[in-house]
Amino acid sequence: IIRELGGEVKIEDHTAYIRMKKFKTGKVTLSEAAKIRTSVMFLSPLLTRIGKAIIPNPGGCRIGARPIDRTIKGLEKMGYSASYKSKDGYFYLKKKNNFKKDEIVYRFEKSTHTGTETLIMVAALLKGTKSILENSAAEPEVDELINLLNQMGAKILRTQTRTIVIEGVERLKGTEFTIGPDRNEIVTLAIAAIVTKGDVLIKGAQSVDLSPFIQRLELAGGGVEQKKEGIRFYHKGEFISLDVETSNYPGFMTDWQGPWAILMVQATGEAVIHETVYENRFGYARELKKMGANITLFNPVVKNPEKIYNFNLADNNPSYFHAIRIKGPTKLHNGVVEVSDLRAGATLVLAALSAIGESVIFGVEHLDRGYEKLEEGLISLGANIKRIRE
């Protein structure tokens, strides 16, 4: 997408060199945007540098409607007009004439990770304007973006857990920045080790907040040892069933619930996983049932759904389930399964690793969007995996 827009990108051994001297177009093509959710974030540089943007509905995993209405409302508050044309599936945004405000206060109706990051980047270049984002996302990755932008000359400060204040500047400068560890990859590898009765040291894992996961893992009987160079995860005996409810940071991350389900399949008792962030995120459950898992999908009784659920209730579908009940322990057997989304893919890989026999997983291209050569890392730990290319 950067190259299509006129930028230069060079990637050498996990280092990306990026330069955007001048945009040659203000439109992101549908073919590229459909591949990733973060395509919507190109709204920020397009609007701040050329004053307009034409962007299709973002792509990525189909785990619910995933609307960008919260982002659009914030952009309108910041001086941009937006319209959506259903006939071509594109959003058309442009800067309003003579719009100027000394202070903008925007409160997200519900938390949004991508929306928070997009508005931070726009606000960073609204020179002379102080922007206050309330009820913003508090995830570590958001603070990582803030650190990068401040290093580039932005003036951004998180004044409270969910309040971010941005003093707009005229321009940003180039810089060098090192991205931290991926919380999702760490959890995937940790559970891979534990459900296969293994032992793994993940170097650098201690530099990111995993406390919501580690706390529950230890209660369920998983082995955890904090070391100077990283965190050791290991199998130390029977697992105890433990309920989890996903939520925004600092809660139990929605991306962790699939791998957690594999741990609960091996645990003694009954565990409930309640998903509150996305409305349709149990695509892996039916596939696990094919492999012998005792899983029931259901919708729990919730007294205040508007407060509990982070997704737009209007986008909910009666066919969607927001919770699963797992009874264990169960020995999974081999199966032929289909990946529905990125984290479901990781979940099915973990299931296959812990199952008896040889399993076949279709749709592994989803995995490549969130993990770099996952199978090679697992093979280095002793897994027997072969990727079949057509």
CSV table of C-alpha atoms in Angstrom, one decimal:
chain,number,residue,atom,x,y,z
A,1,ILE,CA,0.0,0.0,0.0
A,2,ILE,CA,2.8,2.4,0.8
A,3,ARG,CA,4.4,1.8,-2.6
A,4,GLU,CA,1.1,2.2,-4.4
A,5,LEU,CA,0.7,5.6,-2.6
A,6,GLY,CA,4.1,6.7,-3.8
A,7,GLY,CA,6.4,5.7,-1.0
A,8,GLU,CA,9.6,3.8,-0.8
A,9,VAL,CA,10.0,0.7,1.3
A,10,LYS,CA,13.1,-1.5,1.7
A,11,ILE,CA,13.1,-4.4,4.1
A,12,GLU,CA,16.3,-6.0,5.2
A,13,ASP,CA,16.6,-8.6,8.0
A,14,HIS,CA,13.6,-7.4,10.0
A,15,THR,CA,14.3,-3.8,9.5
A,16,ALA,CA,12.0,-1.6,7.3
A,17,TYR,CA,13.2,1.6,5.8
A,18,ILE,CA,10.3,3.8,4.8
A,19,ARG,CA,10.2,7.2,3.1
A,20,MET,CA,7.2,9.0,1.7
A,21,LYS,CA,8.4,12.2,-0.1
A,22,LYS,CA,5.1,12.8,-1.9
A,23,PHE,CA,1.8,11.0,-2.3
A,24,LYS,CA,1.0,10.3,-5.9
A,25,THR,CA,-2.6,9.2,-5.1
A,26,GLY,CA,-5.1,9.6,-2.3
A,27,LYS,CA,-6.8,6.3,-2.9
A,28,VAL,CA,-6.0,2.9,-1.4
A,29,THR,CA,-6.9,0.1,-3.7
A,30,LEU,CA,-9.5,-2.5,-2.7
A,31,SER,CA,-7.3,-5.4,-3.7
A,32,GLU,CA,-4.6,-4.4,-1.1
A,33,ALA,CA,-6.9,-3.0,1.6
A,34,ALA,CA,-8.8,-6.3,1.7
A,35,LYS,CA,-5.8,-8.1,3.0
A,36,ILE,CA,-5.3,-6.3,6.3
A,37,ARG,CA,-7.3,-4.5,8.9
A,38,THR,CA,-4.7,-1.8,9.3
A,39,SER,CA,-5.3,-0.5,5.8
A,40,VAL,CA,-7.8,2.0,7.4
A,41,MET,CA,-5.0,3.7,9.3
A,42,PHE,CA,-3.7,5.2,6.0
A,43,LEU,CA,-6.5,7.7,6.6
A,44,SER,CA,-4.1,9.5,8.9
A,45,PRO,CA,-1.2,10.4,6.6
A,46,LEU,CA,-3.5,11.0,3.6
A,47,LEU,CA,-5.7,13.4,5.5
A,48,THR,CA,-2.9,15.3,7.2
A,49,ARG,CA,-0.6,15.6,4.2
A,50,ILE,CA,-2.9,16.0,1.2
A,51,GLY,CA,-6.2,16.7,2.9
A,52,LYS,CA,-8.2,13.9,1.3
A,53,ALA,CA,-8.5,10.1,1.3
A,54,ILE,CA,-10.5,7.4,-0.5
A,55,ILE,CA,-10.3,4.2,1.4
A,56,PRO,CA,-12.4,1.0,1.1
A,57,ASN,CA,-13.9,-0.9,4.0
A,58,PRO,CA,-10.9,-2.5,5.8
A,59,GLY,CA,-10.0,-6.1,5.4
A,60,GLY,CA,-8.6,-8.6,7.8
A,61,CYS,CA,-10.2,-11.4,9.7
A,62,ARG,CA,-14.0,-11.8,9.6
A,63,ILE,CA,-14.7,-11.9,13.3
A,64,GLY,CA,-17.8,-9.7,13.2
A,65,ALA,CA,-18.8,-6.4,11.6
A,66,ARG,CA,-15.7,-4.5,12.8
A,67,PRO,CA,-17.1,-1.1,11.8
A,68,ILE,CA,-15.0,2.1,11.7
A,69,ASP,CA,-17.8,4.4,12.8
A,70,ARG,CA,-16.0,5.4,15.9
A,71,THR,CA,-13.0,6.5,13.9
A,72,ILE,CA,-15.2,8.4,11.4
A,73,LYS,CA,-17.0,10.3,14.1
A,74,GLY,CA,-13.7,11.3,15.6
A,75,LEU,CA,-12.4,12.5,12.2
A,76,GLU,CA,-15.5,14.6,11.7
A,77,LYS,CA,-14.9,16.2,15.1
A,78,MET,CA,-11.3,17.0,13.9
A,79,GLY,CA,-12.5,18.9,10.8
A,80,TYR,CA,-12.9,16.3,8.1
A,81,SER,CA,-16.1,15.4,6.2
A,82,ALA,CA,-16.8,11.7,5.4
A,83,SER,CA,-19.3,9.9,3.2
A,84,TYR,CA,-19.6,6.2,2.2
A,85,LYS,CA,-20.7,5.0,-1.2
A,86,SER,CA,-22.2,1.5,-1.0
A,87,LYS,CA,-22.0,1.0,-4.7
A,88,ASP,CA,-18.2,0.9,-4.7
A,89,GLY,CA,-17.5,0.2,-1.0
A,90,TYR,CA,-15.3,3.3,-0.5
A,91,PHE,CA,-15.2,6.0,2.2
A,92,TYR,CA,-14.6,9.5,0.8
A,93,LEU,CA,-13.0,11.9,3.3
A,94,LYS,CA,-11.7,15.4,2.9
A,95,LYS,CA,-10.7,18.4,5.0
A,96,LYS,CA,-13.4,21.0,5.6
A,97,ASN,CA,-12.6,24.5,4.4
A,98,ASN,CA,-11.4,27.0,7.0
A,99,PHE,CA,-11.9,24.5,9.9
A,100,LYS,CA,-9.9,25.6,12.9
A,101,LYS,CA,-10.3,24.9,16.6
A,102,ASP,CA,-8.0,25.6,19.5
A,103,GLU,CA,-9.2,22.5,21.4
A,104,ILE,CA,-11.0,19.3,20.4
A,105,VAL,CA,-12.5,16.8,22.9
A,106,TYR,CA,-13.6,13.5,21.5
A,107,ARG,CA,-14.9,10.7,23.6
A,108,PHE,CA,-15.0,7.2,22.1
A,109,GLU,CA,-18.4,5.6,22.7
A,110,LYS,CA,-16.6,2.3,23.2
A,111,SER,CA,-12.9,1.4,23.1
A,112,THR,CA,-11.2,1.0,19.7
A,113,HIS,CA,-7.6,0.1,19.3
A,114,THR,CA,-7.3,1.0,15.6
A,115,GLY,CA,-9.5,4.0,16.0
A,116,THR,CA,-7.4,5.4,18.9
A,117,GLU,CA,-4.2,5.0,16.9
A,118,THR,CA,-5.7,6.5,13.7
A,119,LEU,CA,-6.9,9.6,15.6
A,120,ILE,CA,-3.7,10.0,17.5
A,121,MET,CA,-1.8,10.3,14.2
A,122,VAL,CA,-4.2,12.8,12.8
A,123,ALA,CA,-4.2,14.9,15.9
A,124,ALA,CA,-0.4,14.9,16.0
A,125,LEU,CA,-0.3,17.1,12.9
A,126,LEU,CA,-3.2,19.5,13.7
A,127,LYS,CA,-0.9,22.4,14.3
A,128,GLY,CA,-2.1,24.8,16.9
A,129,THR,CA,-4.9,22.4,18.1
A,130,LYS,CA,-5.0,20.6,21.4
A,131,SER,CA,-6.9,17.3,21.0
A,132,ILE,CA,-8.1,15.3,24.0
A,133,LEU,CA,-9.1,11.7,23.3
A,134,GLU,CA,-11.2,10.2,26.1
A,135,ASN,CA,-12.1,6.5,26.7
A,136,SER,CA,-9.2,5.7,24.3
A,137,ALA,CA,-7.6,2.3,24.0
A,138,ALA,CA,-4.9,1.6,26.7
A,139,GLU,CA,-3.1,-1.3,25.1
A,140,PRO,CA,0.7,-1.4,25.2
A,141,GLU,CA,0.9,-1.1,21.4
A,142,VAL,CA,-0.9,2.2,21.5
A,143,ASP,CA,1.7,3.6,23.9
A,144,GLU,CA,4.4,2.2,21.7
A,145,LEU,CA,3.0,4.3,18.8
A,146,ILE,CA,2.9,7.3,21.1
A,147,ASN,CA,6.6,6.7,21.9
A,148,LEU,CA,7.4,6.5,18.2
A,149,LEU,CA,5.5,9.7,17.3
A,150,ASN,CA,7.1,11.6,20.2
A,151,GLN,CA,10.5,10.5,19.0
A,152,MET,CA,9.5,12.0,15.6
A,153,GLY,CA,8.6,15.3,17.2
A,154,ALA,CA,5.0,14.9,18.2
A,155,LYS,CA,3.7,16.1,21.6
A,156,ILE,CA,1.5,13.4,23.0
A,157,LEU,CA,0.9,12.5,26.6
A,158,ARG,CA,-1.4,9.9,28.2
A,159,THR,CA,-2.6,11.8,31.2
A,160,GLN,CA,-4.9,9.1,32.6
A,161,THR,CA,-5.4,5.4,31.8
A,162,ARG,CA,-7.8,6.2,29.0
A,163,THR,CA,-7.2,9.8,28.3
A,164,ILE,CA,-4.6,11.0,25.7
A,165,VAL,CA,-3.7,14.7,25.1
A,166,ILE,CA,-2.1,15.7,21.8
A,167,GLU,CA,-0.7,19.1,21.0
A,168,GLY,CA,-0.6,19.4,17.2
A,169,VAL,CA,2.7,20.2,15.5
A,170,GLU,CA,3.5,21.3,11.9
A,171,ARG,CA,5.5,18.3,10.8
A,172,LEU,CA,7.2,15.1,12.0
A,173,LYS,CA,10.8,14.1,11.3
A,174,GLY,CA,12.3,10.7,10.5
A,175,THR,CA,13.7,8.5,13.2
A,176,GLU,CA,14.9,4.9,14.1
A,177,PHE,CA,12.6,2.8,16.3
A,178,THR,CA,12.7,-0.8,17.6
A,179,ILE,CA,9.3,-2.6,17.9
A,180,GLY,CA,8.8,-4.6,21.0
A,181,PRO,CA,7.7,-8.3,21.4
A,182,ASP,CA,4.3,-9.5,20.1
A,183,ARG,CA,2.1,-10.5,23.1
A,184,ASN,CA,0.0,-12.8,20.9
A,185,GLU,CA,3.0,-14.7,19.6
A,186,ILE,CA,4.4,-15.2,23.2
A,187,VAL,CA,1.1,-16.6,24.4
A,188,THR,CA,0.8,-18.9,21.4
A,189,LEU,CA,4.3,-20.4,22.0
A,190,ALA,CA,3.7,-20.6,25.8
A,191,ILE,CA,0.6,-22.7,25.4
A,192,ALA,CA,2.2,-24.7,22.6
A,193,ALA,CA,4.9,-25.8,25.1
A,194,ILE,CA,2.5,-26.4,28.0
A,195,VAL,CA,-0.2,-28.5,26.1
A,196,THR,CA,2.5,-30.7,24.6
A,197,LYS,CA,4.1,-31.3,28.1
A,198,GLY,CA,7.1,-29.2,27.0
A,199,ASP,CA,9.3,-26.4,28.4
A,200,VAL,CA,10.2,-23.2,26.6
A,201,LEU,CA,12.1,-20.0,27.4
A,202,ILE,CA,10.9,-17.1,25.4
A,203,LYS,CA,13.6,-14.4,25.4
A,204,GLY,CA,12.5,-10.8,25.8
A,205,ALA,CA,8.9,-11.8,26.9
A,206,GLN,CA,9.4,-10.0,30.2
A,207,SER,CA,9.5,-6.6,28.5
A,208,VAL,CA,5.7,-6.6,27.7
A,209,ASP,CA,2.8,-6.8,30.0
A,210,LEU,CA,1.4,-10.4,30.1
A,211,SER,CA,0.1,-10.3,33.6
A,212,PRO,CA,-3.6,-10.9,32.8
A,213,PHE,CA,-2.5,-14.2,31.0
A,214,ILE,CA,0.2,-15.3,33.5
A,215,GLN,CA,-2.1,-14.8,36.5
A,216,ARG,CA,-4.7,-17.1,35.0
A,217,LEU,CA,-2.2,-19.6,33.6
A,218,GLU,CA,-0.7,-20.1,37.1
A,219,LEU,CA,-4.2,-20.5,38.6
A,220,ALA,CA,-5.0,-23.2,36.0
A,221,GLY,CA,-1.8,-25.1,36.8
A,222,GLY,CA,0.6,-23.9,34.1
A,223,GLY,CA,4.3,-23.5,34.9
A,224,VAL,CA,5.7,-20.0,34.8
A,225,GLU,CA,9.2,-18.8,35.8
A,226,GLN,CA,10.3,-15.2,35.4
A,227,LYS,CA,14.0,-15.0,34.4
A,228,LYS,CA,16.4,-12.2,33.7
A,229,GLU,CA,16.5,-13.0,29.9
A,230,GLY,CA,12.9,-13.9,29.4
A,231,ILE,CA,10.0,-16.0,30.7
A,232,ARG,CA,10.0,-19.8,31.0
A,233,PHE,CA,6.7,-21.6,30.4
A,234,TYR,CA,6.5,-25.3,31.2
A,235,HIS,CA,4.1,-28.2,31.9
A,236,LYS,CA,4.1,-29.1,35.5
A,237,GLY,CA,1.1,-31.4,36.0
A,238,GLU,CA,-2.7,-31.5,35.7
A,239,PHE,CA,-4.7,-28.4,34.6
A,240,ILE,CA,-7.7,-27.0,36.5
A,241,SER,CA,-10.6,-25.5,34.5
A,242,LEU,CA,-10.7,-21.8,34.8
A,243,ASP,CA,-13.3,-19.3,33.3
A,244,VAL,CA,-12.1,-16.3,31.4
A,245,GLU,CA,-13.9,-13.2,30.0
A,246,THR,CA,-12.1,-11.2,27.4
A,247,SER,CA,-12.0,-7.5,27.6
A,248,ASN,CA,-9.9,-4.5,26.6
A,249,TYR,CA,-6.5,-3.9,28.3
A,250,PRO,CA,-5.7,-4.5,31.1
A,251,GLY,CA,-8.1,-7.4,30.8
A,252,PHE,CA,-7.7,-10.9,29.3
A,253,MET,CA,-7.0,-10.2,25.6
A,254,THR,CA,-9.5,-11.3,23.0
A,255,ASP,CA,-6.7,-12.8,20.9
A,256,TRP,CA,-5.7,-15.2,23.7
A,257,GLN,CA,-9.1,-16.9,24.1
A,258,GLY,CA,-8.6,-19.4,21.3
A,259,PRO,CA,-5.2,-20.7,22.6
A,260,TRP,CA,-6.7,-20.7,26.1
A,261,ALA,CA,-9.4,-23.0,24.8
A,262,ILE,CA,-6.8,-25.7,24.0
A,263,LEU,CA,-5.5,-25.5,27.5
A,264,MET,CA,-9.0,-25.9,28.9
A,265,VAL,CA,-9.7,-29.0,26.7
A,266,GLN,CA,-6.9,-30.7,28.7
A,267,ALA,CA,-8.1,-29.3,32.1
A,268,THR,CA,-10.2,-31.1,34.6
A,269,GLY,CA,-13.7,-29.7,35.1
A,270,GLU,CA,-15.8,-27.2,33.1
A,271,ALA,CA,-14.6,-23.8,31.8
A,272,VAL,CA,-16.5,-21.0,30.2
A,273,ILE,CA,-14.9,-18.5,27.8
A,274,HIS,CA,-17.0,-15.4,27.4
A,275,GLU,CA,-16.0,-13.2,24.4
A,276,THR,CA,-17.0,-9.5,24.9
A,277,VAL,CA,-14.8,-7.7,22.4
A,278,TYR,CA,-16.0,-9.2,19.1
A,279,GLU,CA,-19.4,-10.6,18.3
A,280,ASN,CA,-18.3,-13.6,16.2
A,281,ARG,CA,-15.0,-15.1,17.4
A,282,PHE,CA,-15.6,-18.8,17.9
A,283,GLY,CA,-15.0,-20.0,14.4
A,284,TYR,CA,-12.5,-22.5,15.7
A,285,ALA,CA,-15.0,-24.2,18.1
A,286,ARG,CA,-16.8,-26.3,15.5
A,287,GLU,CA,-13.4,-27.4,14.1
A,288,LEU,CA,-12.2,-28.5,17.6
A,289,LYS,CA,-15.4,-30.5,18.0
A,290,LYS,CA,-14.4,-32.5,14.9
A,291,MET,CA,-11.2,-33.4,16.8
A,292,GLY,CA,-13.1,-34.7,19.8
A,293,ALA,CA,-13.4,-31.6,22.0
A,294,ASN,CA,-16.4,-31.4,24.3
A,295,ILE,CA,-17.5,-27.8,23.5
A,296,THR,CA,-20.9,-26.2,23.6
A,297,LEU,CA,-21.6,-22.8,22.1
A,298,PHE,CA,-24.1,-20.6,23.9
A,299,ASN,CA,-25.1,-17.0,24.7
A,300,PRO,CA,-24.9,-16.2,28.4
A,301,VAL,CA,-27.5,-14.1,30.2
A,302,VAL,CA,-26.0,-10.6,30.4
A,303,LYS,CA,-27.8,-7.9,32.5
A,304,ASN,CA,-26.2,-4.9,30.9
A,305,PRO,CA,-25.1,-5.9,27.3
A,306,GLU,CA,-24.4,-2.3,26.2
A,307,LYS,CA,-21.9,-2.0,29.0
A,308,ILE,CA,-20.4,-5.5,28.8
A,309,TYR,CA,-20.0,-5.9,25.1
A,310,ASN,CA,-17.5,-3.7,23.2
A,311,PHE,CA,-19.0,-4.4,19.7
A,312,ASN,CA,-22.0,-2.5,18.4
A,313,LEU,CA,-25.0,-4.4,19.5
A,314,ALA,CA,-26.8,-3.3,16.3
A,315,ASP,CA,-24.3,-5.4,14.4
A,316,ASN,CA,-25.0,-8.6,16.4
A,317,ASN,CA,-26.5,-11.5,14.6
A,318,PRO,CA,-28.8,-14.1,16.3
A,319,SER,CA,-26.6,-16.8,14.8
A,320,TYR,CA,-23.5,-15.6,16.7
A,321,PHE,CA,-22.5,-17.1,20.0
A,322,HIS,CA,-20.6,-15.1,22.6
A,323,ALA,CA,-19.4,-17.9,24.8
A,324,ILE,CA,-18.3,-21.5,24.9
A,325,ARG,CA,-18.4,-24.2,27.6
A,326,ILE,CA,-15.5,-26.7,27.6
A,327,LYS,CA,-15.7,-29.9,29.6
A,328,GLY,CA,-12.4,-31.8,30.1
A,329,PRO,CA,-10.0,-33.3,30.1
A,330,THR,CA,-10.3,-34.6,26.6
A,331,LYS,CA,-7.7,-36.3,24.4
A,332,LEU,CA,-8.0,-34.7,21.0
A,333,HIS,CA,-7.7,-36.9,17.9
A,334,ASN,CA,-6.5,-36.0,14.4
A,335,GLY,CA,-8.7,-34.2,12.0
A,336,VAL,CA,-9.1,-32.2,8.8
A,337,VAL,CA,-9.9,-28.7,9.8
A,338,GLU,CA,-10.4,-25.2,8.2
A,339,VAL,CA,-9.0,-21.9,9.5
A,340,SER,CA,-11.6,-19.1,9.7
A,341,ASP,CA,-9.3,-16.3,10.9
A,342,LEU,CA,-5.8,-15.6,12.1
A,343,ARG,CA,-6.1,-16.5,15.8
A,344,ALA,CA,-8.4,-19.4,15.0
A,345,GLY,CA,-5.6,-20.7,12.9
A,346,ALA,CA,-3.1,-20.5,15.7
A,347,THR,CA,-5.7,-22.3,17.9
A,348,LEU,CA,-6.0,-25.2,15.4
A,349,VAL,CA,-2.3,-25.5,15.1
A,350,LEU,CA,-2.1,-25.9,18.9
A,351,ALA,CA,-4.9,-28.4,18.8
A,352,ALA,CA,-3.1,-30.5,16.1
A,353,LEU,CA,0.2,-30.4,18.2
A,354,SER,CA,-1.6,-31.8,21.2
A,355,ALA,CA,-3.8,-34.3,19.3
A,356,ILE,CA,-3.1,-38.0,18.7
A,357,GLY,CA,-2.3,-38.7,15.0
A,358,GLU,CA,-1.7,-36.5,11.9
A,359,SER,CA,-4.0,-33.5,11.2
A,360,VAL,CA,-4.4,-31.4,8.1
A,361,ILE,CA,-5.1,-27.7,8.4
A,362,PHE,CA,-6.5,-25.8,5.4
A,363,GLY,CA,-6.4,-22.0,5.2
A,364,VAL,CA,-3.0,-21.5,6.8
A,365,GLU,CA,-2.5,-18.3,4.8
A,366,HIS,CA,-4.4,-16.5,7.6
A,367,LEU,CA,-1.5,-17.4,9.9
A,368,ASP,CA,1.1,-15.7,7.7
A,369,ARG,CA,-0.6,-12.3,8.5
A,370,GLY,CA,0.2,-12.6,12.2
A,371,TYR,CA,3.1,-14.9,12.6
A,372,GLU,CA,6.4,-15.1,10.8
A,373,LYS,CA,7.1,-18.7,9.7
A,374,LEU,CA,5.2,-20.1,12.7
A,375,GLU,CA,5.9,-23.7,11.6
A,376,GLU,CA,9.6,-23.1,11.4
A,377,GLY,CA,9.7,-21.9,15.0
A,378,LEU,CA,7.6,-24.8,16.2
A,379,ILE,CA,9.8,-27.3,14.3
A,380,SER,CA,12.8,-25.9,16.0
A,381,LEU,CA,11.1,-26.8,19.3
A,382,GLY,CA,10.5,-30.4,18.1
A,383,ALA,CA,7.2,-30.2,16.3
A,384,ASN,CA,6.5,-32.4,13.3
A,385,ILE,CA,4.9,-30.0,10.8
A,386,LYS,CA,5.0,-29.8,7.0
A,387,ARG,CA,3.6,-27.0,5.0
A,388,ILE,CA,2.1,-28.3,1.7
A,389,ARG,CA,2.3,-25.8,-1.1
A,390,GLU,CA,0.3,-26.2,-4.3
